PDB file of N, CA and C in Angstrom:
ATOM      1  N   MET A1424      28.551  -9.098  42.434  1.00  0.00           N
ATOM      2  CA  MET A1424      28.581  -8.201  43.566  1.00  0.00           C
ATOM      3  C   MET A1424      27.314  -8.371  44.391  1.00  0.00           C
ATOM      4  N   GLY A1425      26.153  -8.425  43.764  1.00  0.00           N
ATOM      5  CA  GLY A1425      24.901  -8.592  44.484  1.00  0.00           C
ATOM      6  C   GLY A1425      24.837  -9.911  45.229  1.00  0.00           C
ATOM      7  N   LEU A1426      25.340 -10.963  44.616  1.00  0.00           N
ATOM      8  CA  LEU A1426      25.336 -12.278  45.241  1.00  0.00           C
ATOM      9  C   LEU A1426      26.203 -12.273  46.498  1.00  0.00           C
ATOM     10  N   LEU A1427      27.376 -11.685  46.418  1.00  0.00           N
ATOM     11  CA  LEU A1427      28.263 -11.632  47.581  1.00  0.00           C
ATOM     12  C   LEU A1427      27.634 -10.832  48.717  1.00  0.00           C
ATOM     13  N   ALA A1428      26.975  -9.747  48.389  1.00  0.00           N
ATOM     14  CA  ALA A1428      26.290  -8.942  49.403  1.00  0.00           C
ATOM     15  C   ALA A1428      25.140  -9.739  50.032  1.00  0.00           C
ATOM     16  N   ARG A1429      24.414 -10.488  49.210  1.00  0.00           N
ATOM     17  CA  ARG A1429      23.323 -11.329  49.747  1.00  0.00           C
ATOM     18  C   ARG A1429      23.868 -12.395  50.686  1.00  0.00           C
ATOM     19  N   TRP A1430      25.081 -12.848  50.438  1.00  0.00           N
ATOM     20  CA  TRP A1430      25.712 -13.836  51.319  1.00  0.00           C
ATOM     21  C   TRP A1430      26.240 -13.194  52.595  1.00  0.00           C
ATOM     22  N   GLY A1431      26.155 -11.870  52.696  1.00  0.00           N
ATOM     23  CA  GLY A1431      26.557 -11.176  53.911  1.00  0.00           C
ATOM     24  C   GLY A1431      27.935 -10.550  53.885  1.00  0.00           C
ATOM     25  N   TYR A1432      28.564 -10.522  52.723  1.00  0.00           N
ATOM     26  CA  TYR A1432      29.903  -9.937  52.616  1.00  0.00           C
ATOM     27  C   TYR A1432      29.828  -8.460  52.265  1.00  0.00           C
ATOM     28  N   ASP A1433      30.751  -7.691  52.819  1.00  0.00           N
ATOM     29  CA  ASP A1433      30.904  -6.291  52.422  1.00  0.00           C
ATOM     30  C   ASP A1433      31.685  -6.285  51.121  1.00  0.00           C
ATOM     31  N   VAL A1434      31.161  -5.606  50.118  1.00  0.00           N
ATOM     32  CA  VAL A1434      31.762  -5.602  48.790  1.00  0.00           C
ATOM     33  C   VAL A1434      32.179  -4.183  48.431  1.00  0.00           C
ATOM     34  N   PHE A1435      33.410  -4.043  47.991  1.00  0.00           N
ATOM     35  CA  PHE A1435      33.934  -2.766  47.544  1.00  0.00           C
ATOM     36  C   PHE A1435      34.390  -2.953  46.100  1.00  0.00           C
ATOM     37  N   PRO A1436      33.526  -2.663  45.147  1.00  0.00           N
ATOM     38  CA  PRO A1436      33.869  -2.939  43.744  1.00  0.00           C
ATOM     39  C   PRO A1436      34.974  -2.033  43.219  1.00  0.00           C
ATOM     40  N   ALA A1437      35.771  -2.629  42.374  1.00  0.00           N
ATOM     41  CA  ALA A1437      36.807  -1.902  41.646  1.00  0.00           C
ATOM     42  C   ALA A1437      36.644  -2.310  40.186  1.00  0.00           C
ATOM     43  N   HIS A1438      36.427  -1.356  39.321  1.00  0.00           N
ATOM     44  CA  HIS A1438      36.116  -1.650  37.923  1.00  0.00           C
ATOM     45  C   HIS A1438      37.334  -1.608  37.006  1.00  0.00           C
ATOM     46  N   SER A1439      38.494  -1.380  37.597  1.00  0.00           N
ATOM     47  CA  SER A1439      39.714  -1.301  36.791  1.00  0.00           C
ATOM     48  C   SER A1439      40.911  -1.658  37.675  1.00  0.00           C
ATOM     49  N   LEU A1440      42.042  -1.844  37.054  1.00  0.00           N
ATOM     50  CA  LEU A1440      43.276  -2.087  37.807  1.00  0.00           C
ATOM     51  C   LEU A1440      43.562  -0.908  38.727  1.00  0.00           C
ATOM     52  N   LYS A1441      43.433   0.293  38.207  1.00  0.00           N
ATOM     53  CA  LYS A1441      43.688   1.489  39.019  1.00  0.00           C
ATOM     54  C   LYS A1441      42.807   1.515  40.261  1.00  0.00           C
ATOM     55  N   ASP A1442      41.512   1.227  40.089  1.00  0.00           N
ATOM     56  CA  ASP A1442      40.600   1.196  41.237  1.00  0.00           C
ATOM     57  C   ASP A1442      40.989   0.098  42.221  1.00  0.00           C
ATOM     58  N   GLY A1443      41.344  -1.061  41.687  1.00  0.00           N
ATOM     59  CA  GLY A1443      41.744  -2.174  42.541  1.00  0.00           C
ATOM     60  C   GLY A1443      42.991  -1.859  43.344  1.00  0.00           C
ATOM     61  N   LEU A1444      43.962  -1.229  42.707  1.00  0.00           N
ATOM     62  CA  LEU A1444      45.191  -0.857  43.408  1.00  0.00           C
ATOM     63  C   LEU A1444      44.898   0.129  44.535  1.00  0.00           C
ATOM     64  N   SER A1445      43.977   1.059  44.307  1.00  0.00           N
ATOM     65  CA  SER A1445      43.644   2.019  45.363  1.00  0.00           C
ATOM     66  C   SER A1445      42.925   1.331  46.520  1.00  0.00           C
ATOM     67  N   GLN A1446      42.183   0.257  46.236  1.00  0.00           N
ATOM     68  CA  GLN A1446      41.492  -0.482  47.297  1.00  0.00           C
ATOM     69  C   GLN A1446      42.485  -1.201  48.228  1.00  0.00           C
ATOM     70  N   LEU A1447      43.683  -1.450  47.745  1.00  0.00           N
ATOM     71  CA  LEU A1447      44.680  -2.131  48.577  1.00  0.00           C
ATOM     72  C   LEU A1447      45.107  -1.272  49.765  1.00  0.00           C
ATOM     73  N   ASN A1448      44.837   0.025  49.705  1.00  0.00           N
ATOM     74  CA  ASN A1448      45.280   0.943  50.752  1.00  0.00           C
ATOM     75  C   ASN A1448      44.184   1.338  51.736  1.00  0.00           C
ATOM     76  N   ILE A1449      42.984   0.763  51.608  1.00  0.00           N
ATOM     77  CA  ILE A1449      41.895   1.166  52.497  1.00  0.00           C
ATOM     78  C   ILE A1449      42.022   0.482  53.850  1.00  0.00           C
ATOM     79  N   GLU A1450      41.393   1.069  54.832  1.00  0.00           N
ATOM     80  CA  GLU A1450      41.311   0.492  56.172  1.00  0.00           C
ATOM     81  C   GLU A1450      39.844   0.337  56.526  1.00  0.00           C
ATOM     82  N   PRO A1451      39.424  -0.755  57.131  1.00  0.00           N
ATOM     83  CA  PRO A1451      40.242  -1.938  57.386  1.00  0.00           C
ATOM     84  C   PRO A1451      40.674  -2.582  56.071  1.00  0.00           C
ATOM     85  N   PRO A1452      41.735  -3.366  56.124  1.00  0.00           N
ATOM     86  CA  PRO A1452      42.269  -3.929  54.883  1.00  0.00           C
ATOM     87  C   PRO A1452      41.312  -4.910  54.205  1.00  0.00           C
ATOM     88  N   VAL A1453      41.473  -5.039  52.926  1.00  0.00           N
ATOM     89  CA  VAL A1453      40.702  -5.974  52.124  1.00  0.00           C
ATOM     90  C   VAL A1453      41.106  -7.389  52.515  1.00  0.00           C
ATOM     91  N   ASP A1454      40.111  -8.270  52.682  1.00  0.00           N
ATOM     92  CA  ASP A1454      40.380  -9.664  53.033  1.00  0.00           C
ATOM     93  C   ASP A1454      40.482 -10.561  51.808  1.00  0.00           C
ATOM     94  N   VAL A1455      39.707 -10.201  50.765  1.00  0.00           N
ATOM     95  CA  VAL A1455      39.610 -11.044  49.572  1.00  0.00           C
ATOM     96  C   VAL A1455      39.654 -10.174  48.331  1.00  0.00           C
ATOM     97  N   ILE A1456      40.400 -10.628  47.342  1.00  0.00           N
ATOM     98  CA  ILE A1456      40.343 -10.033  46.013  1.00  0.00           C
ATOM     99  C   ILE A1456      39.710 -11.078  45.105  1.00  0.00           C
ATOM    100  N   LEU A1457      38.586 -10.739  44.526  1.00  0.00           N
ATOM    101  CA  LEU A1457      37.921 -11.574  43.526  1.00  0.00           C
ATOM    102  C   LEU A1457      38.015 -10.793  42.230  1.00  0.00           C
ATOM    103  N   SER A1458      38.880 -11.234  41.327  1.00  0.00           N
ATOM    104  CA  SER A1458      39.195 -10.427  40.162  1.00  0.00           C
ATOM    105  C   SER A1458      39.143 -11.226  38.870  1.00  0.00           C
ATOM    106  N   ASP A1459      38.661 -10.562  37.848  1.00  0.00           N
ATOM    107  CA  ASP A1459      38.801 -11.085  36.500  1.00  0.00           C
ATOM    108  C   ASP A1459      40.270 -10.933  36.122  1.00  0.00           C
ATOM    109  N   ILE A1460      40.702 -11.706  35.160  1.00  0.00           N
ATOM    110  CA  ILE A1460      42.079 -11.554  34.678  1.00  0.00           C
ATOM    111  C   ILE A1460      42.174 -10.331  33.775  1.00  0.00           C
ATOM    112  N   ALA A1461      41.221 -10.185  32.867  1.00  0.00           N
ATOM    113  CA  ALA A1461      41.237  -9.066  31.923  1.00  0.00           C
ATOM    114  C   ALA A1461      40.499  -7.876  32.537  1.00  0.00           C
ATOM    115  N   LEU A1462      41.237  -6.807  32.812  1.00  0.00           N
ATOM    116  CA  LEU A1462      40.665  -5.564  33.331  1.00  0.00           C
ATOM    117  C   LEU A1462      40.828  -4.487  32.263  1.00  0.00           C
ATOM    118  N   PRO A1463      40.003  -3.450  32.309  1.00  0.00           N
ATOM    119  CA  PRO A1463      40.053  -2.436  31.248  1.00  0.00           C
ATOM    120  C   PRO A1463      41.425  -1.778  31.064  1.00  0.00           C
ATOM    121  N   ASP A1464      42.165  -1.621  32.156  1.00  0.00           N
ATOM    122  CA  ASP A1464      43.447  -0.910  32.077  1.00  0.00           C
ATOM    123  C   ASP A1464      44.623  -1.763  32.530  1.00  0.00           C
ATOM    124  N   GLY A1465      44.460  -3.061  32.563  1.00  0.00           N
ATOM    125  CA  GLY A1465      45.543  -3.942  32.995  1.00  0.00           C
ATOM    126  C   GLY A1465      45.032  -5.344  33.208  1.00  0.00           C
ATOM    127  N   THR A1466      45.609  -6.020  34.195  1.00  0.00           N
ATOM    128  CA  THR A1466      45.217  -7.403  34.459  1.00  0.00           C
ATOM    129  C   THR A1466      45.054  -7.655  35.955  1.00  0.00           C
ATOM    130  N   GLY A1467      44.278  -8.674  36.239  1.00  0.00           N
ATOM    131  CA  GLY A1467      44.178  -9.151  37.612  1.00  0.00           C
ATOM    132  C   GLY A1467      45.510  -9.665  38.111  1.00  0.00           C
ATOM    133  N   TYR A1468      46.337 -10.184  37.195  1.00  0.00           N
ATOM    134  CA  TYR A1468      47.681 -10.632  37.579  1.00  0.00           C
ATOM    135  C   TYR A1468      48.454  -9.475  38.225  1.00  0.00           C
ATOM    136  N   ALA A1469      48.397  -8.304  37.603  1.00  0.00           N
ATOM    137  CA  ALA A1469      49.111  -7.133  38.122  1.00  0.00           C
ATOM    138  C   ALA A1469      48.556  -6.717  39.484  1.00  0.00           C
ATOM    139  N   LEU A1470      47.243  -6.790  39.638  1.00  0.00           N
ATOM    140  CA  LEU A1470      46.612  -6.416  40.903  1.00  0.00           C
ATOM    141  C   LEU A1470      47.080  -7.327  42.030  1.00  0.00           C
ATOM    142  N   VAL A1471      47.010  -8.613  41.806  1.00  0.00           N
ATOM    143  CA  VAL A1471      47.384  -9.550  42.862  1.00  0.00           C
ATOM    144  C   VAL A1471      48.893  -9.533  43.104  1.00  0.00           C
ATOM    145  N   SER A1472      49.666  -9.395  42.049  1.00  0.00           N
ATOM    146  CA  SER A1472      51.122  -9.292  42.228  1.00  0.00           C
ATOM    147  C   SER A1472      51.475  -8.105  43.120  1.00  0.00           C
ATOM    148  N   GLU A1473      50.803  -6.988  42.918  1.00  0.00           N
ATOM    149  CA  GLU A1473      51.067  -5.801  43.738  1.00  0.00           C
ATOM    150  C   GLU A1473      50.615  -6.026  45.180  1.00  0.00           C
ATOM    151  N   ALA A1474      49.474  -6.683  45.362  1.00  0.00           N
ATOM    152  CA  ALA A1474      49.023  -6.994  46.723  1.00  0.00           C
ATOM    153  C   ALA A1474      50.057  -7.854  47.440  1.00  0.00           C
ATOM    154  N   ARG A1475      50.602  -8.832  46.748  1.00  0.00           N
ATOM    155  CA  ARG A1475      51.621  -9.713  47.342  1.00  0.00           C
ATOM    156  C   ARG A1475      52.908  -8.930  47.615  1.00  0.00           C
ATOM    157  N   ARG A1476      53.289  -8.070  46.684  1.00  0.00           N
ATOM    158  CA  ARG A1476      54.498  -7.267  46.865  1.00  0.00           C
ATOM    159  C   ARG A1476      54.387  -6.389  48.109  1.00  0.00           C
ATOM    160  N   LYS A1477      53.172  -5.888  48.369  1.00  0.00           N
ATOM    161  CA  LYS A1477      52.937  -5.040  49.540  1.00  0.00           C
ATOM    162  C   LYS A1477      52.753  -5.853  50.820  1.00  0.00           C
ATOM    163  N   GLY A1478      52.811  -7.182  50.707  1.00  0.00           N
ATOM    164  CA  GLY A1478      52.687  -8.028  51.892  1.00  0.00           C
ATOM    165  C   GLY A1478      51.271  -8.197  52.400  1.00  0.00           C
ATOM    166  N   LYS A1479      50.295  -7.975  51.551  1.00  0.00           N
ATOM    167  CA  LYS A1479      48.893  -8.092  51.954  1.00  0.00           C
ATOM    168  C   LYS A1479      48.530  -9.563  52.161  1.00  0.00           C
ATOM    169  N   ARG A1480      47.920  -9.862  53.305  1.00  0.00           N
ATOM    170  CA  ARG A1480      47.442 -11.206  53.600  1.00  0.00           C
ATOM    171  C   ARG A1480      46.011 -11.321  53.093  1.00  0.00           C
ATOM    172  N   VAL A1481      45.884 -11.441  51.816  1.00  0.00           N
ATOM    173  CA  VAL A1481      44.581 -11.417  51.175  1.00  0.00           C
ATOM    174  C   VAL A1481      44.367 -12.730  50.431  1.00  0.00           C
ATOM    175  N   LEU A1482      43.154 -13.213  50.465  1.00  0.00           N
ATOM    176  CA  LEU A1482      42.782 -14.372  49.657  1.00  0.00           C
ATOM    177  C   LEU A1482      42.509 -13.857  48.256  1.00  0.00           C
ATOM    178  N   ALA A1483      43.213 -14.386  47.273  1.00  0.00           N
ATOM    179  CA  ALA A1483      43.070 -13.907  45.894  1.00  0.00           C
ATOM    180  C   ALA A1483      42.435 -14.996  45.031  1.00  0.00           C
ATOM    181  N   ILE A1484      41.301 -14.642  44.436  1.00  0.00           N
ATOM    182  CA  ILE A1484      40.551 -15.579  43.608  1.00  0.00           C
ATOM    183  C   ILE A1484      40.402 -14.990  42.215  1.00  0.00           C
ATOM    184  N   ALA A1485      40.898 -15.716  41.230  1.00  0.00           N
ATOM    185  CA  ALA A1485      40.722 -15.316  39.829  1.00  0.00           C
ATOM    186  C   ALA A1485      39.389 -15.884  39.349  1.00  0.00           C
ATOM    187  N   LEU A1486      38.620 -15.054  38.699  1.00  0.00           N
ATOM    188  CA  LEU A1486      37.365 -15.465  38.073  1.00  0.00           C
ATOM    189  C   LEU A1486      37.512 -15.102  36.609  1.00  0.00           C
ATOM    190  N   SER A1487      37.706 -16.115  35.779  1.00  0.00           N
ATOM    191  CA  SER A1487      38.138 -15.813  34.422  1.00  0.00           C
ATOM    192  C   SER A1487      37.557 -16.752  33.378  1.00  0.00           C
ATOM    193  N   GLY A1488      37.463 -16.237  32.174  1.00  0.00           N
ATOM    194  CA  GLY A1488      37.101 -17.046  31.023  1.00  0.00           C
ATOM    195  C   GLY A1488      38.283 -17.834  30.501  1.00  0.00           C
ATOM    196  N   TYR A1489      39.475 -17.485  30.972  1.00  0.00           N
ATOM    197  CA  TYR A1489      40.697 -18.190  30.584  1.00  0.00           C
ATOM    198  C   TYR A1489      40.839 -19.413  31.486  1.00  0.00           C
ATOM    199  N   SER A1490      40.702 -20.603  30.922  1.00  0.00           N
ATOM    200  CA  SER A1490      40.690 -21.787  31.776  1.00  0.00           C
ATOM    201  C   SER A1490      41.643 -22.897  31.338  1.00  0.00           C
ATOM    202  N   TYR A1491      42.545 -22.592  30.412  1.00  0.00           N
ATOM    203  CA  TYR A1491      43.540 -23.591  30.026  1.00  0.00           C
ATOM    204  C   TYR A1491      44.480 -23.828  31.198  1.00  0.00           C
ATOM    205  N   PRO A1492      45.087 -25.005  31.293  1.00  0.00           N
ATOM    206  CA  PRO A1492      46.029 -25.257  32.395  1.00  0.00           C
ATOM    207  C   PRO A1492      47.129 -24.202  32.497  1.00  0.00           C
ATOM    208  N   SER A1493      47.575 -23.688  31.370  1.00  0.00           N
ATOM    209  CA  SER A1493      48.610 -22.646  31.415  1.00  0.00           C
ATOM    210  C   SER A1493      48.074 -21.360  32.058  1.00  0.00           C
ATOM    211  N   ASP A1494      46.797 -21.043  31.844  1.00  0.00           N
ATOM    212  CA  ASP A1494      46.193 -19.859  32.469  1.00  0.00           C
ATOM    213  C   ASP A1494      46.121 -20.022  33.980  1.00  0.00           C
ATOM    214  N   VAL A1495      45.734 -21.208  34.416  1.00  0.00           N
ATOM    215  CA  VAL A1495      45.665 -21.491  35.852  1.00  0.00           C
ATOM    216  C   VAL A1495      47.062 -21.402  36.469  1.00  0.00           C
ATOM    217  N   ARG A1496      48.053 -21.936  35.789  1.00  0.00           N
ATOM    218  CA  ARG A1496      49.439 -21.904  36.271  1.00  0.00           C
ATOM    219  C   ARG A1496      49.936 -20.463  36.406  1.00  0.00           C
ATOM    220  N   ILE A1497      49.660 -19.640  35.412  1.00  0.00           N
ATOM    221  CA  ILE A1497      50.079 -18.231  35.470  1.00  0.00           C
ATOM    222  C   ILE A1497      49.400 -17.531  36.645  1.00  0.00           C
ATOM    223  N   ALA A1498      48.118 -17.801  36.840  1.00  0.00           N
ATOM    224  CA  ALA A1498      47.396 -17.191  37.960  1.00  0.00           C
ATOM    225  C   ALA A1498      48.055 -17.568  39.287  1.00  0.00           C
ATOM    226  N   LYS A1499      48.399 -18.818  39.446  1.00  0.00           N
ATOM    227  CA  LYS A1499      49.051 -19.266  40.688  1.00  0.00           C
ATOM    228  C   LYS A1499      50.430 -18.615  40.848  1.00  0.00           C
ATOM    229  N   LEU A1500      51.172 -18.539  39.756  1.00  0.00           N
ATOM    230  CA  LEU A1500      52.511 -17.943  39.818  1.00  0.00           C
ATOM    231  C   LEU A1500      52.478 -16.455  40.168  1.00  0.00           C
ATOM    232  N   THR A1501      51.419 -15.768  39.785  1.00  0.00           N
ATOM    233  CA  THR A1501      51.330 -14.339  40.071  1.00  0.00           C
ATOM    234  C   THR A1501      50.685 -14.051  41.424  1.00  0.00           C
ATOM    235  N   GLY A1502      50.286 -15.108  42.151  1.00  0.00           N
ATOM    236  CA  GLY A1502      49.810 -14.905  43.514  1.00  0.00           C
ATOM    237  C   GLY A1502      48.370 -15.247  43.794  1.00  0.00           C
ATOM    238  N   PHE A1503      47.615 -15.662  42.790  1.00  0.00           N
ATOM    239  CA  PHE A1503      46.232 -16.073  43.060  1.00  0.00           C
ATOM    240  C   PHE A1503      46.234 -17.375  43.841  1.00  0.00           C
ATOM    241  N   ASP A1504      45.320 -17.486  44.798  1.00  0.00           N
ATOM    242  CA  ASP A1504      45.166 -18.715  45.573  1.00  0.00           C
ATOM    243  C   ASP A1504      44.243 -19.709  44.873  1.00  0.00           C
ATOM    244  N   HIS A1505      43.278 -19.174  44.147  1.00  0.00           N
ATOM    245  CA  HIS A1505      42.298 -20.013  43.441  1.00  0.00           C
ATOM    246  C   HIS A1505      42.051 -19.424  42.061  1.00  0.00           C
ATOM    247  N   HIS A1506      41.680 -20.295  41.130  1.00  0.00           N
ATOM    248  CA  HIS A1506      41.328 -19.875  39.770  1.00  0.00           C
ATOM    249  C   HIS A1506      40.005 -20.535  39.426  1.00  0.00           C
ATOM    250  N   LEU A1507      38.955 -19.735  39.314  1.00  0.00           N
ATOM    251  CA  LEU A1507      37.633 -20.244  38.962  1.00  0.00           C
ATOM    252  C   LEU A1507      37.308 -19.832  37.541  1.00  0.00           C
ATOM    253  N   SER A1508      36.787 -20.770  36.784  1.00  0.00           N
ATOM    254  CA  SER A1508      36.430 -20.487  35.392  1.00  0.00           C
ATOM    255  C   SER A1508      34.985 -20.021  35.302  1.00  0.00           C
ATOM    256  N   LYS A1509      34.738 -19.129  34.363  1.00  0.00           N
ATOM    257  CA  LYS A1509      33.376 -18.683  34.078  1.00  0.00           C
ATOM    258  C   LYS A1509      32.704 -19.720  33.189  1.00  0.00           C
ATOM    259  N   PRO A1510      31.443 -20.004  33.363  1.00  0.00           N
ATOM    260  CA  PRO A1510      30.605 -19.509  34.463  1.00  0.00           C
ATOM    261  C   PRO A1510      31.041 -20.130  35.781  1.00  0.00           C
ATOM    262  N   CYS A1511      30.925 -19.353  36.819  1.00  0.00           N
ATOM    263  CA  CYS A1511      31.437 -19.724  38.132  1.00  0.00           C
ATOM    264  C   CYS A1511      30.510 -20.710  38.840  1.00  0.00           C
ATOM    265  N   ASP A1512      31.112 -21.667  39.523  1.00  0.00           N
ATOM    266  CA  ASP A1512      30.382 -22.565  40.417  1.00  0.00           C
ATOM    267  C   ASP A1512      30.196 -21.796  41.731  1.00  0.00           C
ATOM    268  N   CYS A1513      29.023 -21.216  41.910  1.00  0.00           N
ATOM    269  CA  CYS A1513      28.777 -20.331  43.055  1.00  0.00           C
ATOM    270  C   CYS A1513      28.898 -21.056  44.390  1.00  0.00           C
ATOM    271  N   ALA A1514      28.498 -22.317  44.436  1.00  0.00           N
ATOM    272  CA  ALA A1514      28.613 -23.079  45.682  1.00  0.00           C
ATOM    273  C   ALA A1514      30.085 -23.242  46.059  1.00  0.00           C
ATOM    274  N   TYR A1515      30.924 -23.475  45.071  1.00  0.00           N
ATOM    275  CA  TYR A1515      32.361 -23.623  45.337  1.00  0.00           C
ATOM    276  C   TYR A1515      32.962 -22.291  45.794  1.00  0.00           C
ATOM    277  N   LEU A1516      32.582 -21.204  45.142  1.00  0.00           N
ATOM    278  CA  LEU A1516      33.051 -19.882  45.547  1.00  0.00           C
ATOM    279  C   LEU A1516      32.641 -19.591  46.986  1.00  0.00           C
ATOM    280  N   ARG A1517      31.396 -19.871  47.312  1.00  0.00           N
ATOM    281  CA  ARG A1517      30.916 -19.620  48.674  1.00  0.00           C
ATOM    282  C   ARG A1517      31.698 -20.453  49.686  1.00  0.00           C
ATOM    283  N   ASN A1518      31.996 -21.681  49.339  1.00  0.00           N
ATOM    284  CA  ASN A1518      32.771 -22.546  50.219  1.00  0.00           C
ATOM    285  C   ASN A1518      34.168 -21.958  50.464  1.00  0.00           C
ATOM    286  N   ILE A1519      34.809 -21.473  49.422  1.00  0.00           N
ATOM    287  CA  ILE A1519      36.135 -20.852  49.569  1.00  0.00           C
ATOM    288  C   ILE A1519      36.052 -19.656  50.513  1.00  0.00           C
ATOM    289  N   LEU A1520      35.039 -18.822  50.332  1.00  0.00           N
ATOM    290  CA  LEU A1520      34.888 -17.629  51.161  1.00  0.00           C
ATOM    291  C   LEU A1520      34.580 -18.000  52.617  1.00  0.00           C
ATOM    292  N   GLN A1521      33.754 -19.022  52.812  1.00  0.00           N
ATOM    293  CA  GLN A1521      33.432 -19.452  54.173  1.00  0.00           C
ATOM    294  C   GLN A1521      34.665 -20.026  54.867  1.00  0.00           C
ATOM    295  N   GLN A1522      35.485 -20.762  54.130  1.00  0.00           N
ATOM    296  CA  GLN A1522      36.723 -21.285  54.711  1.00  0.00           C
ATOM    297  C   GLN A1522      37.627 -20.138  55.150  1.00  0.00           C
ATOM    298  N   ARG A1523      37.711 -19.100  54.338  1.00  0.00           N
ATOM    299  CA  ARG A1523      38.536 -17.944  54.695  1.00  0.00           C
ATOM    300  C   ARG A1523      37.981 -17.257  55.939  1.00  0.00           C
ATOM    301  N   ALA A1524      36.666 -17.129  56.023  1.00  0.00           N
ATOM    302  CA  ALA A1524      36.053 -16.487  57.182  1.00  0.00           C
ATOM    303  C   ALA A1524      36.332 -17.289  58.448  1.00  0.00           C
ATOM    304  N   ARG A1525      36.271 -18.614  58.365  1.00  0.00           N
ATOM    305  CA  ARG A1525      36.590 -19.452  59.527  1.00  0.00           C
ATOM    306  C   ARG A1525      38.054 -19.305  59.914  1.00  0.00           C
ATOM    307  N   TRP A1526      38.937 -19.256  58.903  1.00  0.00           N
ATOM    308  CA  TRP A1526      40.360 -19.092  59.161  1.00  0.00           C
ATOM    309  C   TRP A1526      40.619 -17.762  59.871  1.00  0.00           C
ATOM    310  N   GLU A1527      39.976 -16.693  59.387  1.00  0.00           N
ATOM    311  CA  GLU A1527      40.142 -15.372  60.008  1.00  0.00           C
ATOM    312  C   GLU A1527      39.649 -15.401  61.444  1.00  0.00           C
ATOM    313  N   LYS A1528      38.493 -16.021  61.684  1.00  0.00           N
ATOM    314  CA  LYS A1528      37.925 -16.087  63.023  1.00  0.00           C
ATOM    315  C   LYS A1528      38.863 -16.860  63.940  1.00  0.00           C
ATOM    316  N   ASP A1529      39.374 -18.000  63.491  1.00  0.00           N
ATOM    317  CA  ASP A1529      40.292 -18.796  64.295  1.00  0.00           C
ATOM    318  C   ASP A1529      41.590 -18.046  64.572  1.00  0.00           C
ATOM    319  N   SER A1530      42.093 -17.326  63.575  1.00  0.00           N
ATOM    320  CA  SER A1530      43.335 -16.569  63.742  1.00  0.00           C
ATOM    321  C   SER A1530      43.162 -15.459  64.769  1.00  0.00           C
ATOM    322  N   LEU A1531      42.027 -14.786  64.733  1.00  0.00           N
ATOM    323  CA  LEU A1531      41.772 -13.710  65.684  1.00  0.00           C
ATOM    324  C   LEU A1531      41.588 -14.253  67.084  1.00  0.00           C
ATOM    325  N   GLY A1532      41.004 -15.437  67.200  1.00  0.00           N
ATOM    326  CA  GLY A1532      40.766 -16.037  68.506  1.00  0.00           C
ATOM    327  C   GLY A1532      42.015 -16.544  69.182  1.00  0.00           C
ATOM    328  N   ASN A1533      43.095 -16.753  68.409  1.00  0.00           N
ATOM    329  CA  ASN A1533      44.326 -17.296  68.989  1.00  0.00           C
ATOM    330  C   ASN A1533      45.323 -16.232  69.391  1.00  0.00           C
ATOM    331  N   ASP A1534      45.010 -14.966  69.201  1.00  0.00           N
ATOM    332  CA  ASP A1534      45.957 -13.897  69.573  1.00  0.00           C
ATOM    333  C   ASP A1534      45.921 -13.624  71.055  1.00  0.00           C
TER     334      ASP A1534
END
């Protein structure tokens, strides 16, 4: 969370599935979900699946200790766009976030 804030991102932490689900309803809408797979009261899979079910145009990044190919496949099937293994390659994460920011800027400029 501190690293993302230092990079200039607004961070709204959610420490559980319940908290994450409530964040899906805030305005302005959440642009990125960066979630562990294992949450105290559920899973990141459930969080992202619900975001997709609600039609949220959110970049979903799994940050997980689960790194077998089957884990990555499940993450993709449940709606994650990226699956990063712990420990995280911070430069790669930053690149993903910067690409999303450029995409958002370009999308807003074309309306």
